[in-house]
mmCIF file of C-alpha atoms in Angstrom:
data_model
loop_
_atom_site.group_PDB
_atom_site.id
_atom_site.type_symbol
_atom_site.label_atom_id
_atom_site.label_comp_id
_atom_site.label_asym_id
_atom_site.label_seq_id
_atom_site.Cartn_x
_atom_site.Cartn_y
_atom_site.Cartn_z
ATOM 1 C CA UNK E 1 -31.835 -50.447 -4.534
ATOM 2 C CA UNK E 2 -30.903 -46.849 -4.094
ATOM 3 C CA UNK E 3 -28.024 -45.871 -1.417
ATOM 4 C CA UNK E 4 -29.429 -43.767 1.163
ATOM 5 C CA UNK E 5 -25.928 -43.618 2.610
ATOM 6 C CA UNK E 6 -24.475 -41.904 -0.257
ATOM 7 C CA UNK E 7 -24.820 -39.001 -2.485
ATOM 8 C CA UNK E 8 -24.772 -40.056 -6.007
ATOM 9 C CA UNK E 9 -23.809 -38.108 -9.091
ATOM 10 C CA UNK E 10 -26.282 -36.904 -11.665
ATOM 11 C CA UNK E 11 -27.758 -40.409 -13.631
ATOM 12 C CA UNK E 12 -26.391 -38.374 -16.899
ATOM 13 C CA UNK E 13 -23.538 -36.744 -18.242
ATOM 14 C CA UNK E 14 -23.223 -33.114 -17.384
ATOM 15 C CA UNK E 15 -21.576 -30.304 -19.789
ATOM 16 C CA UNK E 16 -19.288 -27.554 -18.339
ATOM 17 C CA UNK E 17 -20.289 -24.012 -17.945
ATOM 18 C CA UNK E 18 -20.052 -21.564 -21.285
ATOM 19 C CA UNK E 19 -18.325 -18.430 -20.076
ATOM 20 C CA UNK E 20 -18.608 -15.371 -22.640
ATOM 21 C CA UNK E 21 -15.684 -14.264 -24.291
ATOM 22 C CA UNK E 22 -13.129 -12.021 -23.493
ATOM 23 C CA UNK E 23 -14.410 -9.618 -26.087
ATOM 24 C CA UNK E 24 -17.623 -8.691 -24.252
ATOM 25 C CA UNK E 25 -15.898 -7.211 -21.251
ATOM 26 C CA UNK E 26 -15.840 -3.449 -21.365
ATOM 27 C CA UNK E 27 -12.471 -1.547 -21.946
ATOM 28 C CA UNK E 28 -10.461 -0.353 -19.215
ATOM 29 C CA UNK E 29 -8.775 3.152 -19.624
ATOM 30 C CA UNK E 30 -4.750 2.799 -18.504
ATOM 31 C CA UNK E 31 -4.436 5.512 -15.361
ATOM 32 C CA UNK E 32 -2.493 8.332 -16.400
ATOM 33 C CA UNK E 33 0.676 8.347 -13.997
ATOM 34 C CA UNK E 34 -0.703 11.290 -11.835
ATOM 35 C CA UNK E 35 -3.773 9.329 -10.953
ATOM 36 C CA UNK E 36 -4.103 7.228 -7.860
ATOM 37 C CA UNK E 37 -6.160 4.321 -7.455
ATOM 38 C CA UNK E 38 -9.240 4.249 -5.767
ATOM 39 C CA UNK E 39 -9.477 3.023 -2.019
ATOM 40 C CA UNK E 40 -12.081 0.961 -0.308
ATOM 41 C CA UNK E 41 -11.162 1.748 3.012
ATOM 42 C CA UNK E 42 -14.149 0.749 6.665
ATOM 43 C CA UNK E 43 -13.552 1.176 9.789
ATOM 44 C CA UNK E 44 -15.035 -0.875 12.974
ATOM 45 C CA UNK E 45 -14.923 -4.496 11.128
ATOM 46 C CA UNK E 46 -13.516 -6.673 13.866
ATOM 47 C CA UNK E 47 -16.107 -6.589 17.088
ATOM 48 C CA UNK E 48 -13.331 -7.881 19.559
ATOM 49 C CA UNK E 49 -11.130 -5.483 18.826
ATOM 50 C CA UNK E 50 -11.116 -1.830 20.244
ATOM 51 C CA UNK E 51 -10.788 -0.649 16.738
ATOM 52 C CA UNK E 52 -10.118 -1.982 13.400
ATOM 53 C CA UNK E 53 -9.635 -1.361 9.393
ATOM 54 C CA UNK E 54 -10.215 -2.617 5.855
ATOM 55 C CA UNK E 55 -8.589 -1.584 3.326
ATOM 56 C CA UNK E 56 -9.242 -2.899 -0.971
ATOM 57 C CA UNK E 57 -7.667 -1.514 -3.851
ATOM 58 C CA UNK E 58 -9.338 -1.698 -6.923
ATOM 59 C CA UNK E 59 -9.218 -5.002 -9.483
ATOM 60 C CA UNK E 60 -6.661 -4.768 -12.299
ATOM 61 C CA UNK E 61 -7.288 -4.587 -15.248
ATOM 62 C CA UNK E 62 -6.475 -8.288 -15.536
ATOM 63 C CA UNK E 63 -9.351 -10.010 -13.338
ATOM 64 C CA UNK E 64 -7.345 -13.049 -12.813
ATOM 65 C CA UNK E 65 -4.697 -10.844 -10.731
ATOM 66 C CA UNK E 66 -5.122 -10.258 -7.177
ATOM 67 C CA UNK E 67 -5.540 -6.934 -5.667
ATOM 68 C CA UNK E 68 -4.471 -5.821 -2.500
ATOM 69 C CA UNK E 69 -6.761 -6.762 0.758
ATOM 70 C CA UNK E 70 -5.577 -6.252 4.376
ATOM 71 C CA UNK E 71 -6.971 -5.561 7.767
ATOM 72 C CA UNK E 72 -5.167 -3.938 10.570
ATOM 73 C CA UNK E 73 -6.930 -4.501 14.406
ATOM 74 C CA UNK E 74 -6.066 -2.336 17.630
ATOM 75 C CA UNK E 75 -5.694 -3.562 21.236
ATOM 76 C CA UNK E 76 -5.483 -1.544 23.648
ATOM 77 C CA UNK E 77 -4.547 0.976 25.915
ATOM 78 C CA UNK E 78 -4.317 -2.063 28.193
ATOM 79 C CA UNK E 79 -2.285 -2.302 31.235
ATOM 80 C CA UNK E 80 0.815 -4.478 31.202
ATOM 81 C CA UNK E 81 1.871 -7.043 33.523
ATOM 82 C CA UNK E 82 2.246 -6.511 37.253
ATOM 83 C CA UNK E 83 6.134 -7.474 36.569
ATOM 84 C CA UNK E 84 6.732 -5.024 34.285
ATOM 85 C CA UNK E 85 8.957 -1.914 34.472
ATOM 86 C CA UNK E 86 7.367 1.156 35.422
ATOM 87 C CA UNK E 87 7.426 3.416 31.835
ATOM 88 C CA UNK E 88 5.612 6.748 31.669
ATOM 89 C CA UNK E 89 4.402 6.184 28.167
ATOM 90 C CA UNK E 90 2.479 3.484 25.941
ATOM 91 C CA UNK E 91 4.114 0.779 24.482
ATOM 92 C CA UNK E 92 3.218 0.371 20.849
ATOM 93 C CA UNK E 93 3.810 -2.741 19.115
ATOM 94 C CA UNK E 94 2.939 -3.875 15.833
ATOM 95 C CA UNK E 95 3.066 -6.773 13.718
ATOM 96 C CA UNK E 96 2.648 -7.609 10.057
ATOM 97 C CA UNK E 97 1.620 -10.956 8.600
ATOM 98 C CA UNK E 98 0.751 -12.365 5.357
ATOM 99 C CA UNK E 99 -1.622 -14.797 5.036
ATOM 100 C CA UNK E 100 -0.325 -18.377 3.964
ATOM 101 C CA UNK E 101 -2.766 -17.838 0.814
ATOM 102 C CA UNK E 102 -2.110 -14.266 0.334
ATOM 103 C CA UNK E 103 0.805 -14.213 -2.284
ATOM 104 C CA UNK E 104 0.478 -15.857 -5.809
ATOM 105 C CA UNK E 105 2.194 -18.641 -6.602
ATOM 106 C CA UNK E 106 3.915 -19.717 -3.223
ATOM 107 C CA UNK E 107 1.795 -20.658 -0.465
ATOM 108 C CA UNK E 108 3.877 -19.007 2.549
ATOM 109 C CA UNK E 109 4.281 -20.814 6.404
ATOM 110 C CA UNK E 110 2.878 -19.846 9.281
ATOM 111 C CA UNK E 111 5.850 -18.490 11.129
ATOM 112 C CA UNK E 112 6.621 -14.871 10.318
ATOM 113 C CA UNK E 113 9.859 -15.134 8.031
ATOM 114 C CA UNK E 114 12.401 -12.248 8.149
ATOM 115 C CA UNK E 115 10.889 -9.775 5.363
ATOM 116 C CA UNK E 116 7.573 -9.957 8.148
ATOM 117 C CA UNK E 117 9.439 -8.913 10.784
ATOM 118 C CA UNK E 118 11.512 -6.667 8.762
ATOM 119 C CA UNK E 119 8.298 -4.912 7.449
ATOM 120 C CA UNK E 120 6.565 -4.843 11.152
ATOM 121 C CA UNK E 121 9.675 -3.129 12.657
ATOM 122 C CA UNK E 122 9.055 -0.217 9.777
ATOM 123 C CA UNK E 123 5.521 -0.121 11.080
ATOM 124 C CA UNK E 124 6.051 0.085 14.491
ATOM 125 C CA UNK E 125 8.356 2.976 13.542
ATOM 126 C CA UNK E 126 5.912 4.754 11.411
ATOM 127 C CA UNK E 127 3.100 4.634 13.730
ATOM 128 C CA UNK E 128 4.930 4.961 16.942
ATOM 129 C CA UNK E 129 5.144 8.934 16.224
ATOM 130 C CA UNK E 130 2.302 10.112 15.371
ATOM 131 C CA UNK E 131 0.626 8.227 19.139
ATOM 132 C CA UNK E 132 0.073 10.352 21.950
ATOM 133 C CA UNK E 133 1.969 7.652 23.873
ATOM 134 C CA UNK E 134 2.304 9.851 26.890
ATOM 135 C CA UNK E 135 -1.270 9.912 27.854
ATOM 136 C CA UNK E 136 -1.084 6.304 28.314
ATOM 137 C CA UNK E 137 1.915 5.377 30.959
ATOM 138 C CA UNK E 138 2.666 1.670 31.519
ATOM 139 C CA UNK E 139 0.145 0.585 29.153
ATOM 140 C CA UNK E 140 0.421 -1.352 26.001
ATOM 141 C CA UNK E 141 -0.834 -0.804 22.342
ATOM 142 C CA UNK E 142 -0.707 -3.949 19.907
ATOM 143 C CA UNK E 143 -1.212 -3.182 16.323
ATOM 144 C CA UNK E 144 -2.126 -6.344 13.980
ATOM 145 C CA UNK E 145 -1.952 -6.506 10.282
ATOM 146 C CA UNK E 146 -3.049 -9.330 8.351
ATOM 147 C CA UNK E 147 -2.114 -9.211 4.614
ATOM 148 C CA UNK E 148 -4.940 -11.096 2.698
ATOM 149 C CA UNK E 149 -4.215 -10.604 -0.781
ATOM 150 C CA UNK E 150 -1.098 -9.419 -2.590
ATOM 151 C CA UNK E 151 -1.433 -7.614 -6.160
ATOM 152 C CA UNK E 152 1.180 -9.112 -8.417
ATOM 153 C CA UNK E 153 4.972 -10.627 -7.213
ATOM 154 C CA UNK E 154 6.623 -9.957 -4.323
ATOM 155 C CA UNK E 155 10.684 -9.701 -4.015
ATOM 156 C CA UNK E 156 11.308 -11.971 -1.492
ATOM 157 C CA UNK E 157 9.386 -14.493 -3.235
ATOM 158 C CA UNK E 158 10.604 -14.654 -6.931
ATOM 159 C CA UNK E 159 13.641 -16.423 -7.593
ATOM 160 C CA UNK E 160 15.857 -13.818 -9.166
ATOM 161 C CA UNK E 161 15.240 -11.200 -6.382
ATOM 162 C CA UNK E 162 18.286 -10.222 -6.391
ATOM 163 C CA UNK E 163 18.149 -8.899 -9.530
ATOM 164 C CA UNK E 164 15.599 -7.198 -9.264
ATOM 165 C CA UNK E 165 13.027 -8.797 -11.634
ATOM 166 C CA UNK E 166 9.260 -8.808 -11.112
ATOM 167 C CA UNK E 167 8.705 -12.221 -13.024
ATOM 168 C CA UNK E 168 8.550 -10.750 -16.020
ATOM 169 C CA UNK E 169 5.970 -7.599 -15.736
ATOM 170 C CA UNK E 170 8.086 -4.674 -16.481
ATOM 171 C CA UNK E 171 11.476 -5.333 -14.640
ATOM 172 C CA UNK E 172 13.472 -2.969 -12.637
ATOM 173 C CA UNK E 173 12.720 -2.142 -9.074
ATOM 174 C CA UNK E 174 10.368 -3.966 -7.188
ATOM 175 C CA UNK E 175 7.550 -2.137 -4.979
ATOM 176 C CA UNK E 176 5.417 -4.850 -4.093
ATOM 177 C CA UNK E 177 6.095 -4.828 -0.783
ATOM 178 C CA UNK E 178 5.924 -0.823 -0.491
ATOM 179 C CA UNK E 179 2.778 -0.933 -1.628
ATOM 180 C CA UNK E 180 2.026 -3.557 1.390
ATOM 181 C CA UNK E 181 3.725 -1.415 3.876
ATOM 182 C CA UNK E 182 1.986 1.732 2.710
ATOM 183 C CA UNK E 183 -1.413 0.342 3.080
ATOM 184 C CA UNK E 184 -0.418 -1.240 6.047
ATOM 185 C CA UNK E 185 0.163 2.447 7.619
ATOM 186 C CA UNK E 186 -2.870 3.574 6.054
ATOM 187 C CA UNK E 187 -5.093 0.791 7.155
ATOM 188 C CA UNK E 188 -3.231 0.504 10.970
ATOM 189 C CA UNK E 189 -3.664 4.762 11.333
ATOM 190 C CA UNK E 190 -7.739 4.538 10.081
ATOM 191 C CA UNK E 191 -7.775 1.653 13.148
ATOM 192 C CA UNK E 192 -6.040 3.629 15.806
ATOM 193 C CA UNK E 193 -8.173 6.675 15.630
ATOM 194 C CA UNK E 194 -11.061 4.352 15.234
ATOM 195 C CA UNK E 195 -10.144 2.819 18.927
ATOM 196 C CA UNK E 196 -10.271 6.189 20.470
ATOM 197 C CA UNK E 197 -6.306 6.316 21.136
ATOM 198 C CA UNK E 198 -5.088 10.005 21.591
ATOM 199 C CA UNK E 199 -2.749 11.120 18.014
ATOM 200 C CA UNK E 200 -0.882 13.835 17.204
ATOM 201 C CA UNK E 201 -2.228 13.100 13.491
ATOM 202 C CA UNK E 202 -2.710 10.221 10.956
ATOM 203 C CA UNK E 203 -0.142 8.796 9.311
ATOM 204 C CA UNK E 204 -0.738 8.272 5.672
ATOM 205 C CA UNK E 205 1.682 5.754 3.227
ATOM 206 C CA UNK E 206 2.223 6.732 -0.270
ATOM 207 C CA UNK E 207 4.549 5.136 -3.088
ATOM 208 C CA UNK E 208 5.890 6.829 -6.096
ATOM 209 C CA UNK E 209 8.404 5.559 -8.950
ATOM 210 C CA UNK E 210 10.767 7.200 -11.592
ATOM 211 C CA UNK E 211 9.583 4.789 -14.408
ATOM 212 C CA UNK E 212 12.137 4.548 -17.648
ATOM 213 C CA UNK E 213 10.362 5.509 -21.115
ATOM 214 C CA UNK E 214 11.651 4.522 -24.399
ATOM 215 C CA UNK E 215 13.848 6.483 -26.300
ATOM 216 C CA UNK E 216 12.127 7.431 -29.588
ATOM 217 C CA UNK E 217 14.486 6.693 -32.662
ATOM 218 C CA UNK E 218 15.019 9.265 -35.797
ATOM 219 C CA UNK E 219 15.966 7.022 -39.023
ATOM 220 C CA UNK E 220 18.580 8.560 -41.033
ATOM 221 C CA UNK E 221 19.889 11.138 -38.579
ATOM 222 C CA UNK E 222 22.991 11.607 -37.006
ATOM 223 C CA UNK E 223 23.354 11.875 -33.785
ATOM 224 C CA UNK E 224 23.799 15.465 -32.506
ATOM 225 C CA UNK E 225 26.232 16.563 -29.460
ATOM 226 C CA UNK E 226 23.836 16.453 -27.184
ATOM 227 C CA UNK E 227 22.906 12.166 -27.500
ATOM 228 C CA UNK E 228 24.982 9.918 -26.156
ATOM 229 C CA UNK E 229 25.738 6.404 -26.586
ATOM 230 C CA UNK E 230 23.057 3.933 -25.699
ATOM 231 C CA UNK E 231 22.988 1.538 -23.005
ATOM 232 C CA UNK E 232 21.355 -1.496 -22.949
ATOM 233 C CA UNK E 233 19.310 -1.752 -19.350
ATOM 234 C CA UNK E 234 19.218 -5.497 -18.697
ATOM 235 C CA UNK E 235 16.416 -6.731 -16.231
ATOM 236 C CA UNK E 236 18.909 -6.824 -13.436
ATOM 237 C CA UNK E 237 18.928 -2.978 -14.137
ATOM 238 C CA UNK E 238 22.906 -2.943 -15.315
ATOM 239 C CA UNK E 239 23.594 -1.369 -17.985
ATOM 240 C CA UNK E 240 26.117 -2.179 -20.846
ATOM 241 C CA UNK E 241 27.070 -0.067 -24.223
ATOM 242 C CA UNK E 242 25.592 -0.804 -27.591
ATOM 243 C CA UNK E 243 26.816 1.066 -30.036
ATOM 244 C CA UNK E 244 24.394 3.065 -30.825
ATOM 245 C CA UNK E 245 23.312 6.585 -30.474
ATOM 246 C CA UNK E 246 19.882 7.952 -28.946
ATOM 247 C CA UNK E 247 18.677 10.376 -27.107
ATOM 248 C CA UNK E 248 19.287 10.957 -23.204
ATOM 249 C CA UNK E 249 17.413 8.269 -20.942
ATOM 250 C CA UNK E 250 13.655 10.095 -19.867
ATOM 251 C CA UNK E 251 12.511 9.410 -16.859
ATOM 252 C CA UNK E 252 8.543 9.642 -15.459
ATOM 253 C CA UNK E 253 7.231 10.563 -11.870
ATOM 254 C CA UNK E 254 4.321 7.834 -11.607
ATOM 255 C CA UNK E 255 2.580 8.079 -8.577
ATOM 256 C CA UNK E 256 1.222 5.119 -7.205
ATOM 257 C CA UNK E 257 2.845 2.543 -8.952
ATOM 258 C CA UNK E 258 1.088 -1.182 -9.178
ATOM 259 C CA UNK E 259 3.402 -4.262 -9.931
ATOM 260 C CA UNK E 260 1.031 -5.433 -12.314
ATOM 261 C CA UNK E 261 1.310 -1.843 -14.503
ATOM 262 C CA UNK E 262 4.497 -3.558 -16.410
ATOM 263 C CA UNK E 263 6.494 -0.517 -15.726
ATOM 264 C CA UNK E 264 10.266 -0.571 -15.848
ATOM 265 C CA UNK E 265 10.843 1.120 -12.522
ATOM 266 C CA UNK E 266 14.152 2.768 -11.941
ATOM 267 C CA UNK E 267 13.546 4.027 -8.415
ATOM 268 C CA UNK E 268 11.150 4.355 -6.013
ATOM 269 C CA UNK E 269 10.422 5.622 -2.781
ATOM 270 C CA UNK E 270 7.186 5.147 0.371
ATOM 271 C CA UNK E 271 6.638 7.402 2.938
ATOM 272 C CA UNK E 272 5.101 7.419 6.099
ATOM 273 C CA UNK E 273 3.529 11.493 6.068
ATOM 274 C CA UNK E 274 1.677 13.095 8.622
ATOM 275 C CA UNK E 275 -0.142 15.919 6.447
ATOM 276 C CA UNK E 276 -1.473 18.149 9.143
ATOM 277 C CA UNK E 277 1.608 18.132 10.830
ATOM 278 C CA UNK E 278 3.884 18.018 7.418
ATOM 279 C CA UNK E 279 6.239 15.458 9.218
ATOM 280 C CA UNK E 280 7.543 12.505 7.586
ATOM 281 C CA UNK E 281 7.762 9.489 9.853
ATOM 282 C CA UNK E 282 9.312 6.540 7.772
ATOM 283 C CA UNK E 283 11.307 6.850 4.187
ATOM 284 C CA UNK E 284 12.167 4.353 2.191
ATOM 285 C CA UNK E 285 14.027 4.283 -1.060
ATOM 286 C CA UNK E 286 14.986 1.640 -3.851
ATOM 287 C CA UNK E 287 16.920 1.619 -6.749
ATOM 288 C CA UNK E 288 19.446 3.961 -8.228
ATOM 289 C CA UNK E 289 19.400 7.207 -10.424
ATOM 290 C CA UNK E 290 21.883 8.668 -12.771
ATOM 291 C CA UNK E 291 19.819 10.049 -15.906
ATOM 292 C CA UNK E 292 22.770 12.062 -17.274
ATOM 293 C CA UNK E 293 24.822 8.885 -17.231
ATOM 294 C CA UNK E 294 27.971 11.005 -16.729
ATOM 295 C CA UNK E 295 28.142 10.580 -12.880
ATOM 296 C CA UNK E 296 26.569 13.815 -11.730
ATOM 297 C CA UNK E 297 25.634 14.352 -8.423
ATOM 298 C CA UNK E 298 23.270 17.115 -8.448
ATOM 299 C CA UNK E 299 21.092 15.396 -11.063
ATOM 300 C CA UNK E 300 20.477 12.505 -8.904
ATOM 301 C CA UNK E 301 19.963 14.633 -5.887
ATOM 302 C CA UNK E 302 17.534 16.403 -7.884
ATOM 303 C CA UNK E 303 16.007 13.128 -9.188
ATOM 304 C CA UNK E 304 15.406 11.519 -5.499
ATOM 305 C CA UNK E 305 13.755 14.877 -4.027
ATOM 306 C CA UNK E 306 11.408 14.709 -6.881
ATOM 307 C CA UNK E 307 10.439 10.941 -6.411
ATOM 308 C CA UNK E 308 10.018 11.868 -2.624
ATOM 309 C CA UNK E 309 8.046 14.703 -3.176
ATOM 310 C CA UNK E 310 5.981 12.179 -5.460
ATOM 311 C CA UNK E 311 5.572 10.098 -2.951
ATOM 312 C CA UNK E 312 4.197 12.939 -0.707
ATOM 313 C CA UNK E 313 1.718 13.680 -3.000
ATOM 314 C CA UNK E 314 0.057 10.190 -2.829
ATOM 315 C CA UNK E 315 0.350 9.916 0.888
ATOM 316 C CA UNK E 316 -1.462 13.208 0.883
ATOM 317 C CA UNK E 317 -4.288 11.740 -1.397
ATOM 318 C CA UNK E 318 -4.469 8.868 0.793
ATOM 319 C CA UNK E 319 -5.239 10.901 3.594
ATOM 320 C CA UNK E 320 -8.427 12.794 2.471
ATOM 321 C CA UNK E 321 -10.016 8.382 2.353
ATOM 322 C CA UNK E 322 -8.741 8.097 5.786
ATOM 323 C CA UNK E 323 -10.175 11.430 6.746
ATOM 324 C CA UNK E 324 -13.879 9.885 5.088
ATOM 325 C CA UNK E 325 -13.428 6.465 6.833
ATOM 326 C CA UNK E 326 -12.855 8.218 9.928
ATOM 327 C CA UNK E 327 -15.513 11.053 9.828
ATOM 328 C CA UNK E 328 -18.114 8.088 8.906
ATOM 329 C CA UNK E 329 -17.795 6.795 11.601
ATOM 330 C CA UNK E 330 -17.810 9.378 13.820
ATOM 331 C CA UNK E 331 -20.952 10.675 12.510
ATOM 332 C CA UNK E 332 -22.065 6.639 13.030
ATOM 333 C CA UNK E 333 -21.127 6.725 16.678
ATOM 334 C CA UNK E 334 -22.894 9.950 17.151
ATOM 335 C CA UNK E 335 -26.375 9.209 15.417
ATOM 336 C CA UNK E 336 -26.436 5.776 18.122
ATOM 337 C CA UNK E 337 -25.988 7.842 21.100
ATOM 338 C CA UNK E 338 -28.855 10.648 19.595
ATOM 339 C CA UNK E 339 -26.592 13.646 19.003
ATOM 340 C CA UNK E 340 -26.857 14.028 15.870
ATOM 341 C CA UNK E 341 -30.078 15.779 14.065
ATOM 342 C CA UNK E 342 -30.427 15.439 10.096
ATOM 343 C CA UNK E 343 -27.308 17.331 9.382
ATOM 344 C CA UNK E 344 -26.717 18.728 12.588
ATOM 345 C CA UNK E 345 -24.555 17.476 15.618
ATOM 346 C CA UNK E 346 -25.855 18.328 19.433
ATOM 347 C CA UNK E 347 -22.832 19.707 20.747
ATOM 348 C CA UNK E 348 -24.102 19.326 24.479
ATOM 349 C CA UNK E 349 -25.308 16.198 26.044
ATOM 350 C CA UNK E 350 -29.390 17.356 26.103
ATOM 351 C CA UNK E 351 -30.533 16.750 22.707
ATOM 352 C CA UNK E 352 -33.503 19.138 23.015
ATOM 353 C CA UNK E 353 -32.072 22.252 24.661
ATOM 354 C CA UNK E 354 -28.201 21.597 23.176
ATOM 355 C CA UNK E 355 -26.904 24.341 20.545
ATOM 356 C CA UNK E 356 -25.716 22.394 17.455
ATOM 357 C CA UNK E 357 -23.287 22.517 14.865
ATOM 358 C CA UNK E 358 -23.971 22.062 11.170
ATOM 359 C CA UNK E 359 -21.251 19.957 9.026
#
């Protein structure tokens, strides 16, 4: 008698699926380190919000590694509580959160830990200056980032953070979570101009890195007066003496750097950049640069502007997406309420008697 109660397994055996092999999959060309990443970046996601942002970076190359996925959402202007003190501008708040199943390996808790709250603080300060908070007084703007998916390891979550280690993919600095906070100002900027809130301009994030290259080795030369004597650059990112001669350390400006690239990372730096204004709003830097090895200054002055600068340079790439997510749906907005004609946009409120503006 069959159980109607019940859902029974298949009567016979069943075989596992037959994936193909890892040969069929097409070859992916390594990013030279000039080349950012492509961003999937939509506005107007979240209908309770006033305005809201998604922002995807592409798959690496290995499709078992996440990518990064988060999604920033915009309350406000809203008026605060009768109780409050009087203040003649907007209060901007925001907060950054990682999903409990957004980092690999370590499924993280519910409360925000200090790293969150260290990493909405920076947010808050990035986006607080580029707000028009004086148009709003005694008012209150919440900004909410959830982090959905991390791309390789984080600092605070390995177990040698101190030293610096990325569990094995590369060594040396670790910019996993300045690749969070930089999308994080990317994604929260696309959702405050998409809820209508006043700005001076957007605030872009971009990341660059001074990444260490090998040395390459002549056999049966001498070393000349200008080598020096190697080092040996443990994972840690201390360095001891070998012995041996090579040639002076060489260091690379790669912009956009991912944690999965294997890179050994030397230093690195994110900014917050307004590009229309050419204001920085948030810098931060890691690591520690030397590449004479004889304790000169002016090198490493020279070595940090140039990471900076690098850093500029993505921010300013970043941009021209948020500049599409925004105009998209502008032009969006505008074809619902009938101004907008083919290619044209009614500039007054008659669509038939209205002059209009091509774009």
């Amino acid at each position: 008698m069959t159980d109607r109660r019940r859902i029974n397994g298949p009567s016979e055996g069943t075989a596992p699926p037959v994936f193909l092999t890892s040969s069929t999959r097409k070859a992916i060309t390594k990013r030279s380190p000039t080349t950012l990443r492509k961003i999937f970046l939509k506005t107007s996601l979240t209908p309770p919000a006033t305005g809201s942002a998604f922002l995807e970076l592409p798959t690496p190359q290995n499709s078992t590694t996440p990518t990064l996925k988060l999604t920033a959402s915009v309350y406000g202007p809203r008026p605060l509580p009768p109780s409050t003190t009087f203040s003649p501008n907007a209060r901007l708040t925001a907060e950054l959160k990682f999903s409990p199943f957004s980092t690999p390996g370590r499924r993280r808790g519910y409360v925000r830990d200090g790293v969150e709250r260290d990493l909405s603080a920076q947010l808050s300060i990035a986006l607080a200056k580029s707000v028009d908070v004086g148009k709003y007084p005694k008012s209150g703007i919440d900004v909410f980032v959830s982090v959905l998916d991390c791309e390789g390891g984080l600092g605070d979550l390995d177990s040698d953070a101190g030293k610096g280690r990325d569990s094995g993919k590369g060594g040396g600095v670790e910019v996993g979570l300045m690749s969070v906070l930089a999308g994080a100002i990317s994604c929260a900027s696309a959702a405050i101009a998409d809820a209508g809130i006043e700005c001076f301009d957007l605030v872009a994030g971009g990341v660059a890195g001074l990444v260490l290259e090998k040395p390459k080795w002549r056999k049966g030369k001498k070393a000349d007066a200008g080598q020096e004597e190697e080092m040996d650059v443990a994972e840690d990112g201390d360095s001891k003496p070998s012995g041996k001669k090579k040639s002076r350390r060489t260091l690379t400006l790669v912009l956009d750097p991912s944690p999965t690239d294997g890179y050994f990372i030397v230093a690195a730096a994110m900014v917050a950049y307004m590009a229309a204004r050419d204001e920085l709003t948030l810098i931060w830097t890691k690591g520690s640069i030397d590449p004479a090895g004889d304790g000169d200054g002016d090198d490493g002055v020279e070595e940090v502007e140039r990471v900076i600068d690098g850093a500029i340079t993505a921010a300013t790439g970043v941009r021209l997406v948020i500049n599409e997510a925004v105009k998209e749906r502008l032009l969006l907005g505008l074809k619902e309420m009938g101004l907008v004609k083919g290619n044209a946009v009614v500039a007054s409120g008659d669509a038939d008697d209205g002059d209009t503006v091509m774009v």
